[in-house]
Amino acid sequence: MVFSNNIGVRPLFDRVSCTYTYLVYDRETLDAVIIDPVRETFSRDLRVINQMGLKLSWCLETHVHADHITSAALFVKEFGVKIALGEKADVECRNAVQFSDNQFLEVTKDLKIRVITTPGHTICSVCFHVEDFLFTGDTLFVRGCGRTDFQMGSPRDLYESVHRKLYILNDETRVLPGHDYNGEMFSTIGEEKKFNPRLQESKGLEEFTEIMNHLNLPYPEKIDQALPANLRCGEEA
Ligand SMILES: [Fe+2]
């Protein structure tokens, strides 16, 4: 558990897709949102929400995922939550609300989440900023970043999103990524600016593009099932 003033963050992990899901809540009222939940871990997440006495009103998606199916639709069924996505997400979902750059999602007087549009990993990628927590999805990982070769991704967009919109934040801002494949949990903007091998502050766009265009990553295993399902926010067809 991590706290900043009146905001609590409870991280959860899916071992199969290496996805981080986060519960973010107002410690006084226990109003809560869940970020990037995974369908396979729905019952675990539900158990934690109930045990903590959280009142879940929103499910936030950092983007339309290609590697796992979201449990957003299950949370709509369970609690009638709304689903928050970036304005460029081409989804058809019940209860979806799309946010533009710098728009706030107000849950309570303390839990006000700023949406930062950060295209690059996908065209619809966003980060969520509350207190000194930054939920970066696949835009920025601890010492890495998401790939840019699918879903209208672009190395240039990702580079500019990170440098112009994330690296301007306070160095102490905590980076809570959408995935981790190396057993790390979170870092800070200051650390990433110094040590991220792809996105070190001193590295230019050309070098970054070169790296991203030569990753030689395999075709994402679950993309053909995950994308169509996630365009419905995980609702069964
Ligand atoms: Fe992704």
Coordinates of C-alpha atoms and ligand atoms in Angstrom, one line a residue:
M1 CA 0.0 0.0 0.0
V2 CA 1.3 3.5 -0.8
F3 CA -0.2 6.7 0.5
S4 CA 0.0 10.4 -0.5
N5 CA -2.0 12.7 1.8
N6 CA -5.5 11.4 1.6
I7 CA -5.0 9.1 -1.4
G8 CA -4.2 5.4 -1.1
V9 CA -2.9 3.1 -3.8
R10 CA -3.2 -0.6 -3.7
P11 CA -1.3 -2.4 -6.5
L12 CA -2.3 -5.8 -7.8
F13 CA -0.4 -8.0 -10.3
D14 CA -1.4 -10.5 -13.0
R15 CA 1.4 -13.0 -13.4
V16 CA 0.4 -14.2 -16.8
S17 CA 0.4 -10.8 -18.7
C18 CA 2.6 -9.1 -16.1
T19 CA 0.0 -6.4 -15.8
Y20 CA -0.3 -4.0 -12.8
T21 CA -3.8 -3.2 -11.8
Y22 CA -4.2 -0.4 -9.2
L23 CA -6.9 0.5 -6.8
V24 CA -6.8 4.2 -6.0
Y25 CA -9.0 5.5 -3.3
D26 CA -10.0 8.3 -1.0
R27 CA -8.9 7.2 2.5
E28 CA -11.6 9.1 4.2
T29 CA -14.7 8.2 2.1
L30 CA -13.3 4.9 0.6
D31 CA -14.5 6.0 -2.8
A32 CA -12.3 4.2 -5.3
V33 CA -11.3 3.6 -8.9
I34 CA -9.6 0.7 -10.5
I35 CA -7.0 1.1 -13.2
D36 CA -6.4 -1.5 -15.9
P37 CA -8.1 -4.5 -14.4
V38 CA -7.6 -7.9 -16.0
R39 CA -10.5 -10.3 -16.7
E40 CA -8.7 -13.4 -15.3
T41 CA -8.1 -11.7 -11.9
F42 CA -11.6 -10.3 -11.6
S43 CA -12.5 -12.4 -8.5
R44 CA -9.3 -11.6 -6.7
D45 CA -9.7 -7.9 -7.4
L46 CA -13.4 -8.0 -6.3
R47 CA -12.4 -9.8 -3.1
V48 CA -9.8 -7.1 -2.3
I49 CA -12.3 -4.3 -3.0
N50 CA -14.9 -5.9 -0.7
Q51 CA -12.3 -6.7 2.1
M52 CA -11.1 -3.1 2.0
G53 CA -14.7 -1.8 2.0
L54 CA -14.0 0.3 -1.1
K55 CA -16.8 1.9 -3.1
L56 CA -15.9 1.4 -6.7
S57 CA -17.3 4.0 -9.1
W58 CA -14.9 4.1 -12.0
C59 CA -12.8 1.7 -14.1
L60 CA -10.0 3.6 -15.8
E61 CA -8.2 2.2 -18.9
T62 CA -4.8 3.6 -19.9
H63 CA -5.5 2.3 -23.4
V64 CA -7.1 -0.4 -25.4
H65 CA -4.9 -3.4 -24.5
A66 CA -3.5 -5.9 -26.9
D67 CA -2.1 -8.4 -24.4
H68 CA -5.1 -9.2 -22.1
I69 CA -8.8 -8.6 -21.8
T70 CA -10.1 -6.0 -19.4
S71 CA -12.6 -6.8 -16.7
A72 CA -14.2 -3.4 -17.1
A73 CA -17.5 -4.8 -18.3
L74 CA -17.6 -7.2 -15.3
F75 CA -17.2 -4.2 -13.0
V76 CA -20.0 -2.4 -14.9
K77 CA -22.2 -5.4 -14.1
E78 CA -21.1 -5.8 -10.5
F79 CA -21.2 -2.1 -9.4
G80 CA -22.5 -0.1 -12.3
V81 CA -19.2 1.7 -12.7
K82 CA -18.4 4.1 -15.5
I83 CA -15.4 3.4 -17.7
A84 CA -12.9 6.2 -18.4
L85 CA -10.8 6.1 -21.6
G86 CA -8.9 8.6 -23.7
E87 CA -10.7 10.5 -26.3
K88 CA -9.1 8.6 -29.2
A89 CA -10.2 5.2 -28.0
D90 CA -12.5 3.8 -30.7
V91 CA -14.6 1.8 -28.4
E92 CA -18.3 0.8 -28.2
C93 CA -18.9 0.2 -24.6
R94 CA -21.7 0.7 -22.2
N95 CA -20.9 3.3 -19.6
A96 CA -17.8 4.6 -21.3
V97 CA -16.8 8.3 -20.8
Q98 CA -13.9 9.6 -22.9
F99 CA -11.5 12.2 -21.6
S100 CA -9.4 14.8 -23.4
D101 CA -6.0 16.1 -22.4
N102 CA -5.9 17.8 -19.0
Q103 CA -9.5 17.0 -18.2
F104 CA -10.2 16.0 -14.6
L105 CA -12.1 13.0 -13.4
E106 CA -13.6 14.0 -10.1
V107 CA -14.5 11.2 -7.8
T108 CA -14.4 13.0 -4.4
K109 CA -13.0 16.4 -3.3
D110 CA -9.6 14.8 -2.7
L111 CA -9.7 12.1 -5.4
K112 CA -9.4 14.2 -8.6
I113 CA -7.6 12.5 -11.4
R114 CA -6.0 14.4 -14.2
V115 CA -6.0 12.7 -17.6
I116 CA -2.9 13.3 -19.7
T117 CA -3.2 12.1 -23.3
T118 CA 0.1 10.4 -24.2
P119 CA -0.2 8.9 -27.7
G120 CA 2.8 6.7 -28.8
H121 CA 2.3 3.2 -27.5
T122 CA -1.2 3.4 -29.0
I123 CA -3.1 6.4 -30.4
C124 CA -5.5 6.4 -27.5
S125 CA -3.0 6.0 -24.6
V126 CA -3.4 8.2 -21.6
C127 CA -1.7 8.6 -18.2
F128 CA -3.6 9.3 -14.9
H129 CA -2.1 11.8 -12.5
V130 CA -3.3 12.2 -8.9
E131 CA -1.3 13.7 -6.0
D132 CA 2.3 12.6 -6.7
F133 CA 1.2 9.3 -8.4
L134 CA 1.5 9.0 -12.2
F135 CA -0.1 5.9 -13.7
T136 CA 1.7 5.5 -16.9
G137 CA 0.1 2.5 -18.6
D138 CA 2.4 1.3 -21.4
T139 CA 3.7 4.8 -22.1
L140 CA 6.5 4.6 -19.6
F141 CA 7.8 1.6 -17.7
V142 CA 10.4 1.3 -15.0
R143 CA 13.5 1.6 -17.3
G144 CA 11.5 0.9 -20.4
C145 CA 8.4 1.7 -22.4
G146 CA 5.7 0.0 -24.4
R147 CA 6.2 -1.0 -28.0
T148 CA 5.0 1.3 -30.8
D149 CA 4.4 -1.0 -33.7
F150 CA 0.6 -1.6 -33.3
Q151 CA -2.6 0.3 -32.9
M152 CA -1.3 3.5 -34.6
G153 CA 1.6 3.6 -32.3
S154 CA 4.5 5.9 -33.1
P155 CA 8.0 6.3 -31.7
R156 CA 7.9 10.0 -32.3
D157 CA 4.6 10.4 -30.5
L158 CA 5.8 8.4 -27.6
Y159 CA 9.0 10.3 -27.3
E160 CA 7.1 13.6 -27.4
S161 CA 4.5 12.5 -24.9
V162 CA 7.1 11.4 -22.4
H163 CA 9.4 14.4 -22.8
R164 CA 6.8 17.1 -23.1
K165 CA 4.1 15.9 -20.8
L166 CA 5.7 13.5 -18.2
Y167 CA 9.2 14.7 -17.8
I168 CA 8.0 18.2 -16.9
L169 CA 6.4 16.8 -13.7
N170 CA 8.2 17.0 -10.4
D171 CA 11.2 14.6 -10.1
E172 CA 9.6 13.0 -7.1
T173 CA 6.4 12.0 -9.0
R174 CA 6.0 8.3 -8.6
V175 CA 5.8 6.3 -11.9
L176 CA 3.4 3.4 -11.5
P177 CA 3.6 1.4 -14.8
G178 CA 1.1 -0.8 -16.6
H179 CA 3.5 -3.7 -16.8
D180 CA 6.7 -4.9 -15.5
Y181 CA 8.6 -7.9 -16.8
N182 CA 11.7 -7.7 -14.5
G183 CA 10.2 -7.8 -11.0
E184 CA 10.4 -4.0 -10.4
M185 CA 7.4 -2.2 -9.0
F186 CA 7.6 1.6 -9.4
S187 CA 10.1 4.4 -9.8
T188 CA 10.1 8.2 -10.1
I189 CA 10.2 10.6 -12.9
G190 CA 13.6 11.7 -11.7
E191 CA 14.9 8.2 -11.9
E192 CA 13.5 7.5 -15.4
K193 CA 15.0 10.8 -16.7
K194 CA 18.4 9.7 -15.5
F195 CA 18.4 5.9 -16.1
N196 CA 15.7 4.8 -18.6
P197 CA 17.9 3.3 -21.3
R198 CA 15.5 4.4 -24.1
L199 CA 14.1 7.6 -22.7
Q200 CA 17.0 9.1 -20.8
E201 CA 16.5 12.9 -20.8
S202 CA 19.7 13.4 -22.7
K203 CA 18.8 11.0 -25.6
G204 CA 17.3 12.4 -28.8
L205 CA 14.4 11.4 -30.9
E206 CA 16.5 9.9 -33.6
E207 CA 18.2 7.4 -31.2
F208 CA 14.9 6.5 -29.6
T209 CA 13.3 5.9 -33.0
E210 CA 16.2 3.7 -34.0
I211 CA 15.8 1.6 -30.9
M212 CA 12.0 1.3 -31.2
N213 CA 12.2 0.4 -34.9
H214 CA 14.6 -2.5 -34.3
L215 CA 13.1 -4.2 -31.3
N216 CA 12.2 -7.3 -33.4
L217 CA 9.4 -8.2 -31.0
P218 CA 7.1 -11.2 -31.8
Y219 CA 3.5 -10.6 -32.9
P220 CA 1.5 -10.2 -29.6
E221 CA 0.1 -13.6 -28.8
K222 CA -3.4 -12.5 -27.7
I223 CA -3.9 -9.5 -29.9
D224 CA -6.5 -11.1 -32.1
Q225 CA -8.7 -12.0 -29.2
A226 CA -7.9 -9.1 -26.9
L227 CA -8.4 -6.1 -29.3
P228 CA -11.9 -6.9 -30.4
A229 CA -13.0 -7.8 -26.9
N230 CA -11.4 -4.6 -25.4
L231 CA -13.1 -2.4 -28.0
R232 CA -16.3 -3.6 -26.2
C233 CA -14.5 -3.1 -22.8
G234 CA -14.5 -6.8 -22.3
E235 CA -18.2 -7.3 -22.8
E236 CA -19.0 -10.8 -24.3
A237 CA -19.9 -10.5 -28.1
Ligands
FE1 FE -0.4 -2.1 -24.1

